[in-house]
Amino acid sequence: MHVLKSALALACFALLLDECASSPASRCGVLGQCVEVNTSRIADNVNVSLYYESLCPGCREFLVMQLMPTFIMLSDIMNMDLIPFGNAEEKQVGDKYEFTCQHGPDECLGNMIETCVMNKVPDAAVPVIYCMEAADNVVKAAESCLALFSPQTKFSDIMACVNGNEGNQLMHQNAKETAALQPPHEYVPWITINGEHTDELQQKAMSSLFVLVCSLYKGQAPPACTLGQKATATKTSYC
Ligand SMILES: *[C@@H]1O[C@H](CO)[C@@H](O)[C@H](O)[C@H]1NC(C)=O
Ligand SMILES: *[C@@H]1O[C@H](CO)[C@@H](O)[C@H](O)[C@H]1NC(C)=O
């Protein structure tokens, strides 16, 4: 995909050079357009990672009110990574891991269902997880959210992952990724932007992730960024 985009930009640039080298300014009217294509295609997406827990109120609010709406509007310039684990703990028992979660066993189950959904049905993961986190009961909503956004997937296949070795290993990866954070996380939701966490980035992301992603993107801003800045200052709540 990236290769294709670059090739496109290069072709455009080549065309430009050829045209402009031998022609008066009027024929270079296309220049503006090509520059736009070039910069907008080549800049790196802004990477946003969320370290969270499925039942933490502050995480749910950030995910539902900010992260997913922003991702839907800015998916052209933003990558999103969700790592459900947060303040949970793991203990190795034989060749398996046992997990203990801040908000109890249901939270571990919610984390695991979301992890398995991301792994098994990546294309439907965003709406399914949004639907779960926006529901009154995150865990109870899982089956109907999956039926709604990925009707071809059997809930029993997700639960086989949840209760099997696969889910266990996937959650262990989340634990390792969370433990590797630099600086180590102190609370959740914990946000990294392009792999970096600072108090300032966290605060800006919590007050308006949308504005932050638009401001960090180095290419031509997509129309969504300039069509009125949607500042959703929400109350910050940590777990
Ligand atoms: C296109 O992007 C490349 C790489 O970022 C840059 O070196 C080049 O100057 C750009 N060309 C134009 C016409 O903006
Ligand atoms: C964003 O993530 C992608 C994929 O993991 C990586 O290749 C890229 O270098 C990251 N960009 C930045 C600016 O960290």
PDB file of N, CA and C in Angstrom, residues 66 68-77 210 222 224-225 230:
ATOM      1  N   GLN A  66     -14.060   9.535  22.320  1.00  0.00           N
ATOM      2  CA  GLN A  66     -12.975  10.186  21.590  1.00  0.00           C
ATOM      3  C   GLN A  66     -12.239   9.281  20.610  1.00  0.00           C
ATOM      4  N   MET A  68     -12.578   6.195  19.205  1.00  0.00           N
ATOM      5  CA  MET A  68     -13.200   5.578  18.021  1.00  0.00           C
ATOM      6  C   MET A  68     -13.811   6.606  17.071  1.00  0.00           C
ATOM      7  N   PRO A  69     -14.518   7.632  17.586  1.00  0.00           N
ATOM      8  CA  PRO A  69     -14.996   8.663  16.641  1.00  0.00           C
ATOM      9  C   PRO A  69     -13.840   9.321  15.882  1.00  0.00           C
ATOM     10  N   THR A  70     -12.738   9.589  16.575  1.00  0.00           N
ATOM     11  CA  THR A  70     -11.584  10.213  15.921  1.00  0.00           C
ATOM     12  C   THR A  70     -11.015   9.279  14.865  1.00  0.00           C
ATOM     13  N   PHE A  71     -10.899   8.008  15.219  1.00  0.00           N
ATOM     14  CA  PHE A  71     -10.344   7.033  14.280  1.00  0.00           C
ATOM     15  C   PHE A  71     -11.223   6.925  13.024  1.00  0.00           C
ATOM     16  N   ILE A  72     -12.528   6.952  13.224  1.00  0.00           N
ATOM     17  CA  ILE A  72     -13.429   6.852  12.069  1.00  0.00           C
ATOM     18  C   ILE A  72     -13.279   8.079  11.169  1.00  0.00           C
ATOM     19  N   MET A  73     -13.128   9.245  11.778  1.00  0.00           N
ATOM     20  CA  MET A  73     -13.018  10.466  10.965  1.00  0.00           C
ATOM     21  C   MET A  73     -11.635  10.628  10.344  1.00  0.00           C
ATOM     22  N   LEU A  74     -10.614  10.130  11.032  1.00  0.00           N
ATOM     23  CA  LEU A  74      -9.237  10.398  10.593  1.00  0.00           C
ATOM     24  C   LEU A  74      -8.481   9.134  10.210  1.00  0.00           C
ATOM     25  N   SER A  75      -9.201   8.080   9.812  1.00  0.00           N
ATOM     26  CA  SER A  75      -8.517   6.806   9.558  1.00  0.00           C
ATOM     27  C   SER A  75      -7.469   6.913   8.440  1.00  0.00           C
ATOM     28  N   ASP A  76      -7.583   7.923   7.579  1.00  0.00           N
ATOM     29  CA  ASP A  76      -6.590   8.113   6.512  1.00  0.00           C
ATOM     30  C   ASP A  76      -5.225   8.521   7.057  1.00  0.00           C
ATOM     31  N   ILE A  77      -5.201   9.135   8.216  1.00  0.00           N
ATOM     32  CA  ILE A  77      -3.934   9.691   8.717  1.00  0.00           C
ATOM     33  C   ILE A  77      -3.572   9.144  10.092  1.00  0.00           C
ATOM     34  N   PHE A 210      -8.831  14.369  18.646  1.00  0.00           N
ATOM     35  CA  PHE A 210      -9.039  14.771  17.247  1.00  0.00           C
ATOM     36  C   PHE A 210      -8.113  15.932  16.872  1.00  0.00           C
ATOM     37  N   PRO A 222      -6.230  16.320   6.099  1.00  0.00           N
ATOM     38  CA  PRO A 222      -7.428  15.883   5.387  1.00  0.00           C
ATOM     39  C   PRO A 222      -8.573  16.860   5.673  1.00  0.00           C
ATOM     40  N   ALA A 224     -11.388  16.627   7.008  1.00  0.00           N
ATOM     41  CA  ALA A 224     -11.996  16.534   8.346  1.00  0.00           C
ATOM     42  C   ALA A 224     -11.286  17.453   9.339  1.00  0.00           C
ATOM     43  N   CYS A 225      -9.974  17.604   9.181  1.00  0.00           N
ATOM     44  CA  CYS A 225      -9.193  18.419  10.127  1.00  0.00           C
ATOM     45  C   CYS A 225      -9.511  19.900  10.006  1.00  0.00           C
ATOM     46  N   LYS A 230     -13.309  19.853  16.123  1.00  0.00           N
ATOM     47  CA  LYS A 230     -14.270  19.318  17.076  1.00  0.00           C
ATOM     48  C   LYS A 230     -13.584  19.107  18.422  1.00  0.00           C
TER      49      LYS A 230
END
